[in-house]
Amino acid sequence: MFAGALAPLGLLLARATRGSLGANPIAEALNELGLTALVLLIASLACTPAREILGWTWAIGLRRMLGLLAFFYVSLHFATYLGLDQGLRFAAVFADVTKRKFIFVGFTAFVLLAPLAATSTAASIQRLGFPRWKRLHRLVYVAATLGVVHFFLRVKKDMSEPKVYAAVLALLLLARVYVYWRDRRPR
């Protein structure tokens, strides 16, 4: 799984060294890194419904790694924006974040994912206590939703791809609601 998750980065770097990222290579890199981050984040959210509904117990063991890989790609996405697109001009980044809605939404998702990545260890669960840790990690649903909204706001014309991601995310969230109500009803 680790090698498969890093394959998009390897392909992106290979294309960059060959100069085959198109007319706007920075935008292409940003798009590919962001999309890979969204795919991995949604895949991490699919692990619990896969266990609860399909009985795939092995999927839960992948959840943390998928989430951390998603954060890795989100960080690369942001670093590419900050370093290559904006040339480390923090005033320009601040202006973008405050004026451009899709950048504000994406930045907010990044900020929400940072504490989740930082507290993804067993030691963090012990330090915070499981109930507080679990409450904190529910921010992943907000971050994933913001990621999809960021995608919608970024796309100019063809909304079909963001709609697919929104539908998959909605299905996963509905699966969580189903599992919640299934486990709450009297036997």
PDB file of C-alpha atoms in Angstrom:
ATOM      1  CA  MET A   1       0.000   0.000   0.000  1.00  0.00           C
ATOM      2  CA  PHE A   2       2.834   2.375   0.862  1.00  0.00           C
ATOM      3  CA  ALA A   3       4.498   1.892  -2.536  1.00  0.00           C
ATOM      4  CA  GLY A   4       1.163   2.291  -4.322  1.00  0.00           C
ATOM      5  CA  ALA A   5       0.419   5.507  -2.465  1.00  0.00           C
ATOM      6  CA  LEU A   6       3.829   6.941  -3.353  1.00  0.00           C
ATOM      7  CA  ALA A   7       3.570   5.937  -7.027  1.00  0.00           C
ATOM      8  CA  PRO A   8       1.684   9.132  -8.037  1.00  0.00           C
ATOM      9  CA  LEU A   9       4.500  11.220  -6.540  1.00  0.00           C
ATOM     10  CA  GLY A  10       7.109   9.182  -8.414  1.00  0.00           C
ATOM     11  CA  LEU A  11       5.216   9.600 -11.677  1.00  0.00           C
ATOM     12  CA  LEU A  12       4.827  13.320 -11.063  1.00  0.00           C
ATOM     13  CA  LEU A  13       8.554  13.717 -10.391  1.00  0.00           C
ATOM     14  CA  ALA A  14       9.416  11.661 -13.491  1.00  0.00           C
ATOM     15  CA  ARG A  15       7.146  13.856 -15.627  1.00  0.00           C
ATOM     16  CA  ALA A  16       8.651  16.987 -14.077  1.00  0.00           C
ATOM     17  CA  THR A  17      12.212  15.903 -14.881  1.00  0.00           C
ATOM     18  CA  ARG A  18      11.185  15.125 -18.471  1.00  0.00           C
ATOM     19  CA  GLY A  19       9.453  18.504 -18.733  1.00  0.00           C
ATOM     20  CA  SER A  20       6.129  16.884 -19.627  1.00  0.00           C
ATOM     21  CA  LEU A  21       3.830  18.598 -17.128  1.00  0.00           C
ATOM     22  CA  GLY A  22       2.309  20.801 -19.813  1.00  0.00           C
ATOM     23  CA  ALA A  23       2.116  24.537 -20.331  1.00  0.00           C
ATOM     24  CA  ASN A  24       1.665  25.278 -16.614  1.00  0.00           C
ATOM     25  CA  PRO A  25       3.722  22.678 -14.723  1.00  0.00           C
ATOM     26  CA  ILE A  26       3.136  24.227 -11.293  1.00  0.00           C
ATOM     27  CA  ALA A  27      -0.653  24.129 -11.740  1.00  0.00           C
ATOM     28  CA  GLU A  28      -0.400  20.536 -12.993  1.00  0.00           C
ATOM     29  CA  ALA A  29       1.685  19.541  -9.970  1.00  0.00           C
ATOM     30  CA  LEU A  30      -0.729  21.302  -7.620  1.00  0.00           C
ATOM     31  CA  ASN A  31      -3.705  19.549  -9.204  1.00  0.00           C
ATOM     32  CA  GLU A  32      -2.123  16.091  -9.082  1.00  0.00           C
ATOM     33  CA  LEU A  33      -0.871  16.438  -5.508  1.00  0.00           C
ATOM     34  CA  GLY A  34      -4.230  17.777  -4.332  1.00  0.00           C
ATOM     35  CA  LEU A  35      -6.203  15.057  -6.086  1.00  0.00           C
ATOM     36  CA  THR A  36      -3.971  12.318  -4.679  1.00  0.00           C
ATOM     37  CA  ALA A  37      -4.412  13.797  -1.198  1.00  0.00           C
ATOM     38  CA  LEU A  38      -8.191  13.771  -1.620  1.00  0.00           C
ATOM     39  CA  VAL A  39      -8.211  10.179  -2.895  1.00  0.00           C
ATOM     40  CA  LEU A  40      -6.137   8.991   0.070  1.00  0.00           C
ATOM     41  CA  LEU A  41      -8.224  10.961   2.562  1.00  0.00           C
ATOM     42  CA  ILE A  42     -11.446   9.480   1.217  1.00  0.00           C
ATOM     43  CA  ALA A  43      -9.847   6.024   1.177  1.00  0.00           C
ATOM     44  CA  SER A  44      -8.992   6.451   4.868  1.00  0.00           C
ATOM     45  CA  LEU A  45     -12.629   7.291   5.565  1.00  0.00           C
ATOM     46  CA  ALA A  46     -13.733   4.145   3.729  1.00  0.00           C
ATOM     47  CA  CYS A  47     -11.895   1.845   6.145  1.00  0.00           C
ATOM     48  CA  THR A  48     -14.394   1.918   9.009  1.00  0.00           C
ATOM     49  CA  PRO A  49     -17.509   1.388   6.826  1.00  0.00           C
ATOM     50  CA  ALA A  50     -15.619  -1.412   5.057  1.00  0.00           C
ATOM     51  CA  ARG A  51     -15.129  -3.125   8.417  1.00  0.00           C
ATOM     52  CA  GLU A  52     -18.567  -2.382   9.860  1.00  0.00           C
ATOM     53  CA  ILE A  53     -20.707  -3.084   6.801  1.00  0.00           C
ATOM     54  CA  LEU A  54     -18.617  -5.455   4.671  1.00  0.00           C
ATOM     55  CA  GLY A  55     -16.769  -7.208   7.487  1.00  0.00           C
ATOM     56  CA  TRP A  56     -13.345  -6.372   6.024  1.00  0.00           C
ATOM     57  CA  THR A  57     -11.397  -6.275   9.284  1.00  0.00           C
ATOM     58  CA  TRP A  58      -8.075  -5.856   7.442  1.00  0.00           C
ATOM     59  CA  ALA A  59      -9.155  -2.415   6.178  1.00  0.00           C
ATOM     60  CA  ILE A  60      -8.967  -0.840   9.633  1.00  0.00           C
ATOM     61  CA  GLY A  61      -5.224  -1.550   9.766  1.00  0.00           C
ATOM     62  CA  LEU A  62      -4.728   0.706   6.742  1.00  0.00           C
ATOM     63  CA  ARG A  63      -6.665   3.697   8.056  1.00  0.00           C
ATOM     64  CA  ARG A  64      -3.867   5.463   9.948  1.00  0.00           C
ATOM     65  CA  MET A  65      -1.331   5.019   7.144  1.00  0.00           C
ATOM     66  CA  LEU A  66      -3.823   6.252   4.539  1.00  0.00           C
ATOM     67  CA  GLY A  67      -4.571   9.305   6.669  1.00  0.00           C
ATOM     68  CA  LEU A  68      -0.893  10.096   7.169  1.00  0.00           C
ATOM     69  CA  LEU A  69      -0.204   9.643   3.460  1.00  0.00           C
ATOM     70  CA  ALA A  70      -3.118  11.970   2.705  1.00  0.00           C
ATOM     71  CA  PHE A  71      -1.591  14.574   5.018  1.00  0.00           C
ATOM     72  CA  PHE A  72       1.803  14.048   3.347  1.00  0.00           C
ATOM     73  CA  TYR A  73       0.250  14.838  -0.048  1.00  0.00           C
ATOM     74  CA  VAL A  74      -1.708  17.796   1.362  1.00  0.00           C
ATOM     75  CA  SER A  75       1.569  19.114   2.787  1.00  0.00           C
ATOM     76  CA  LEU A  76       3.282  18.684  -0.595  1.00  0.00           C
ATOM     77  CA  HIS A  77       0.321  20.407  -2.241  1.00  0.00           C
ATOM     78  CA  PHE A  78       0.626  23.360   0.153  1.00  0.00           C
ATOM     79  CA  ALA A  79       4.448  23.438  -0.064  1.00  0.00           C
ATOM     80  CA  THR A  80       4.226  23.528  -3.869  1.00  0.00           C
ATOM     81  CA  TYR A  81       1.762  26.401  -3.659  1.00  0.00           C
ATOM     82  CA  LEU A  82       3.853  28.244  -1.062  1.00  0.00           C
ATOM     83  CA  GLY A  83       7.280  27.638  -2.587  1.00  0.00           C
ATOM     84  CA  LEU A  84       6.861  27.251  -6.337  1.00  0.00           C
ATOM     85  CA  ASP A  85       3.643  29.121  -7.022  1.00  0.00           C
ATOM     86  CA  GLN A  86       4.079  31.992  -4.562  1.00  0.00           C
ATOM     87  CA  GLY A  87       7.878  32.016  -4.202  1.00  0.00           C
ATOM     88  CA  LEU A  88       7.659  32.031  -0.387  1.00  0.00           C
ATOM     89  CA  ARG A  89       6.022  35.457  -0.457  1.00  0.00           C
ATOM     90  CA  PHE A  90       3.996  35.141   2.709  1.00  0.00           C
ATOM     91  CA  ALA A  91       2.163  38.424   2.183  1.00  0.00           C
ATOM     92  CA  ALA A  92       0.913  37.145  -1.187  1.00  0.00           C
ATOM     93  CA  VAL A  93      -0.131  33.850   0.418  1.00  0.00           C
ATOM     94  CA  PHE A  94      -1.996  35.697   3.163  1.00  0.00           C
ATOM     95  CA  ALA A  95      -3.736  37.845   0.538  1.00  0.00           C
ATOM     96  CA  ASP A  96      -4.693  34.710  -1.430  1.00  0.00           C
ATOM     97  CA  VAL A  97      -6.019  32.931   1.656  1.00  0.00           C
ATOM     98  CA  THR A  98      -8.137  35.910   2.676  1.00  0.00           C
ATOM     99  CA  LYS A  99      -9.406  36.881  -0.800  1.00  0.00           C
ATOM    100  CA  ARG A 100      -9.782  33.680  -2.809  1.00  0.00           C
ATOM    101  CA  LYS A 101     -12.487  31.388  -1.494  1.00  0.00           C
ATOM    102  CA  PHE A 102     -11.082  28.113  -2.832  1.00  0.00           C
ATOM    103  CA  ILE A 103      -7.671  28.814  -1.286  1.00  0.00           C
ATOM    104  CA  PHE A 104      -9.265  29.724   2.051  1.00  0.00           C
ATOM    105  CA  VAL A 105     -11.249  26.471   2.043  1.00  0.00           C
ATOM    106  CA  GLY A 106      -8.201  24.389   1.092  1.00  0.00           C
ATOM    107  CA  PHE A 107      -6.014  26.086   3.682  1.00  0.00           C
ATOM    108  CA  THR A 108      -8.657  25.482   6.353  1.00  0.00           C
ATOM    109  CA  ALA A 109      -8.717  21.774   5.469  1.00  0.00           C
ATOM    110  CA  PHE A 110      -4.915  21.683   5.748  1.00  0.00           C
ATOM    111  CA  VAL A 111      -5.008  23.392   9.156  1.00  0.00           C
ATOM    112  CA  LEU A 112      -7.639  20.899  10.394  1.00  0.00           C
ATOM    113  CA  LEU A 113      -5.608  17.906   9.216  1.00  0.00           C
ATOM    114  CA  ALA A 114      -2.372  19.043  10.896  1.00  0.00           C
ATOM    115  CA  PRO A 115      -3.396  18.193  14.496  1.00  0.00           C
ATOM    116  CA  LEU A 116      -4.813  14.874  13.294  1.00  0.00           C
ATOM    117  CA  ALA A 117      -1.475  13.911  11.764  1.00  0.00           C
ATOM    118  CA  ALA A 118       0.364  15.131  14.860  1.00  0.00           C
ATOM    119  CA  THR A 119      -1.833  13.019  17.174  1.00  0.00           C
ATOM    120  CA  SER A 120      -1.949   9.841  15.112  1.00  0.00           C
ATOM    121  CA  THR A 121       0.304   7.897  17.481  1.00  0.00           C
ATOM    122  CA  ALA A 122      -0.590   5.487  20.262  1.00  0.00           C
ATOM    123  CA  ALA A 123       1.167   7.829  22.700  1.00  0.00           C
ATOM    124  CA  SER A 124      -1.185  10.640  21.661  1.00  0.00           C
ATOM    125  CA  ILE A 125      -4.200   8.442  22.339  1.00  0.00           C
ATOM    126  CA  GLN A 126      -2.866   7.759  25.848  1.00  0.00           C
ATOM    127  CA  ARG A 127      -1.965  11.396  26.472  1.00  0.00           C
ATOM    128  CA  LEU A 128      -5.315  12.786  25.280  1.00  0.00           C
ATOM    129  CA  GLY A 129      -7.449   9.881  26.447  1.00  0.00           C
ATOM    130  CA  PHE A 130      -9.427   7.916  23.900  1.00  0.00           C
ATOM    131  CA  PRO A 131     -12.705   9.908  24.112  1.00  0.00           C
ATOM    132  CA  ARG A 132     -10.957  13.274  23.551  1.00  0.00           C
ATOM    133  CA  TRP A 133      -8.703  11.782  20.870  1.00  0.00           C
ATOM    134  CA  LYS A 134     -11.725  10.362  19.061  1.00  0.00           C
ATOM    135  CA  ARG A 135     -13.553  13.711  19.251  1.00  0.00           C
ATOM    136  CA  LEU A 136     -10.513  15.494  17.809  1.00  0.00           C
ATOM    137  CA  HIS A 137     -10.195  12.978  14.986  1.00  0.00           C
ATOM    138  CA  ARG A 138     -13.782  13.562  13.924  1.00  0.00           C
ATOM    139  CA  LEU A 139     -12.405  16.726  12.332  1.00  0.00           C
ATOM    140  CA  VAL A 140     -11.406  14.458   9.459  1.00  0.00           C
ATOM    141  CA  TYR A 141     -15.009  14.581   8.216  1.00  0.00           C
ATOM    142  CA  VAL A 142     -14.930  18.367   8.130  1.00  0.00           C
ATOM    143  CA  ALA A 143     -11.508  18.363   6.453  1.00  0.00           C
ATOM    144  CA  ALA A 144     -12.625  15.866   3.800  1.00  0.00           C
ATOM    145  CA  THR A 145     -15.760  17.883   3.114  1.00  0.00           C
ATOM    146  CA  LEU A 146     -13.654  21.028   2.788  1.00  0.00           C
ATOM    147  CA  GLY A 147     -11.325  19.135   0.453  1.00  0.00           C
ATOM    148  CA  VAL A 148     -14.226  18.307  -1.840  1.00  0.00           C
ATOM    149  CA  VAL A 149     -15.504  21.902  -1.651  1.00  0.00           C
ATOM    150  CA  HIS A 150     -11.967  23.117  -2.470  1.00  0.00           C
ATOM    151  CA  PHE A 151     -12.025  20.853  -5.531  1.00  0.00           C
ATOM    152  CA  PHE A 152     -15.444  22.196  -6.611  1.00  0.00           C
ATOM    153  CA  LEU A 153     -14.325  25.802  -6.223  1.00  0.00           C
ATOM    154  CA  ARG A 154     -11.064  25.142  -8.091  1.00  0.00           C
ATOM    155  CA  VAL A 155     -12.655  23.552 -11.157  1.00  0.00           C
ATOM    156  CA  LYS A 156     -13.810  26.080 -13.716  1.00  0.00           C
ATOM    157  CA  LYS A 157     -16.110  24.200 -16.104  1.00  0.00           C
ATOM    158  CA  ASP A 158     -16.531  20.423 -15.947  1.00  0.00           C
ATOM    159  CA  MET A 159     -17.897  19.611 -12.501  1.00  0.00           C
ATOM    160  CA  SER A 160     -18.281  15.885 -13.162  1.00  0.00           C
ATOM    161  CA  GLU A 161     -15.097  14.831 -11.350  1.00  0.00           C
ATOM    162  CA  PRO A 162     -15.734  16.870  -8.171  1.00  0.00           C
ATOM    163  CA  LYS A 163     -19.303  15.508  -8.179  1.00  0.00           C
ATOM    164  CA  VAL A 164     -17.958  11.944  -8.134  1.00  0.00           C
ATOM    165  CA  TYR A 165     -15.785  12.714  -5.098  1.00  0.00           C
ATOM    166  CA  ALA A 166     -18.685  14.472  -3.394  1.00  0.00           C
ATOM    167  CA  ALA A 167     -20.946  11.460  -4.032  1.00  0.00           C
ATOM    168  CA  VAL A 168     -18.369   9.001  -2.674  1.00  0.00           C
ATOM    169  CA  LEU A 169     -17.816  11.146   0.413  1.00  0.00           C
ATOM    170  CA  ALA A 170     -21.568  11.502   0.949  1.00  0.00           C
ATOM    171  CA  LEU A 171     -21.969   7.730   0.642  1.00  0.00           C
ATOM    172  CA  LEU A 172     -19.235   7.150   3.218  1.00  0.00           C
ATOM    173  CA  LEU A 173     -20.778   9.666   5.605  1.00  0.00           C
ATOM    174  CA  LEU A 174     -24.192   8.040   5.167  1.00  0.00           C
ATOM    175  CA  ALA A 175     -22.598   4.666   5.887  1.00  0.00           C
ATOM    176  CA  ARG A 176     -21.264   6.091   9.148  1.00  0.00           C
ATOM    177  CA  VAL A 177     -24.726   7.383  10.062  1.00  0.00           C
ATOM    178  CA  TYR A 178     -26.198   3.957   9.232  1.00  0.00           C
ATOM    179  CA  VAL A 179     -23.641   2.189  11.456  1.00  0.00           C
ATOM    180  CA  TYR A 180     -24.267   4.692  14.263  1.00  0.00           C
ATOM    181  CA  TRP A 181     -28.045   4.127  14.193  1.00  0.00           C
ATOM    182  CA  ARG A 182     -27.687   0.373  13.697  1.00  0.00           C
ATOM    183  CA  ASP A 183     -25.537   0.119  16.813  1.00  0.00           C
ATOM    184  CA  ARG A 184     -27.903   2.347  18.853  1.00  0.00           C
ATOM    185  CA  ARG A 185     -31.159   0.541  18.181  1.00  0.00           C
ATOM    186  CA  PRO A 186     -32.368  -1.954  20.779  1.00  0.00           C
ATOM    187  CA  ARG A 187     -31.693  -5.595  20.057  1.00  0.00           C
TER     188      ARG A 187
END
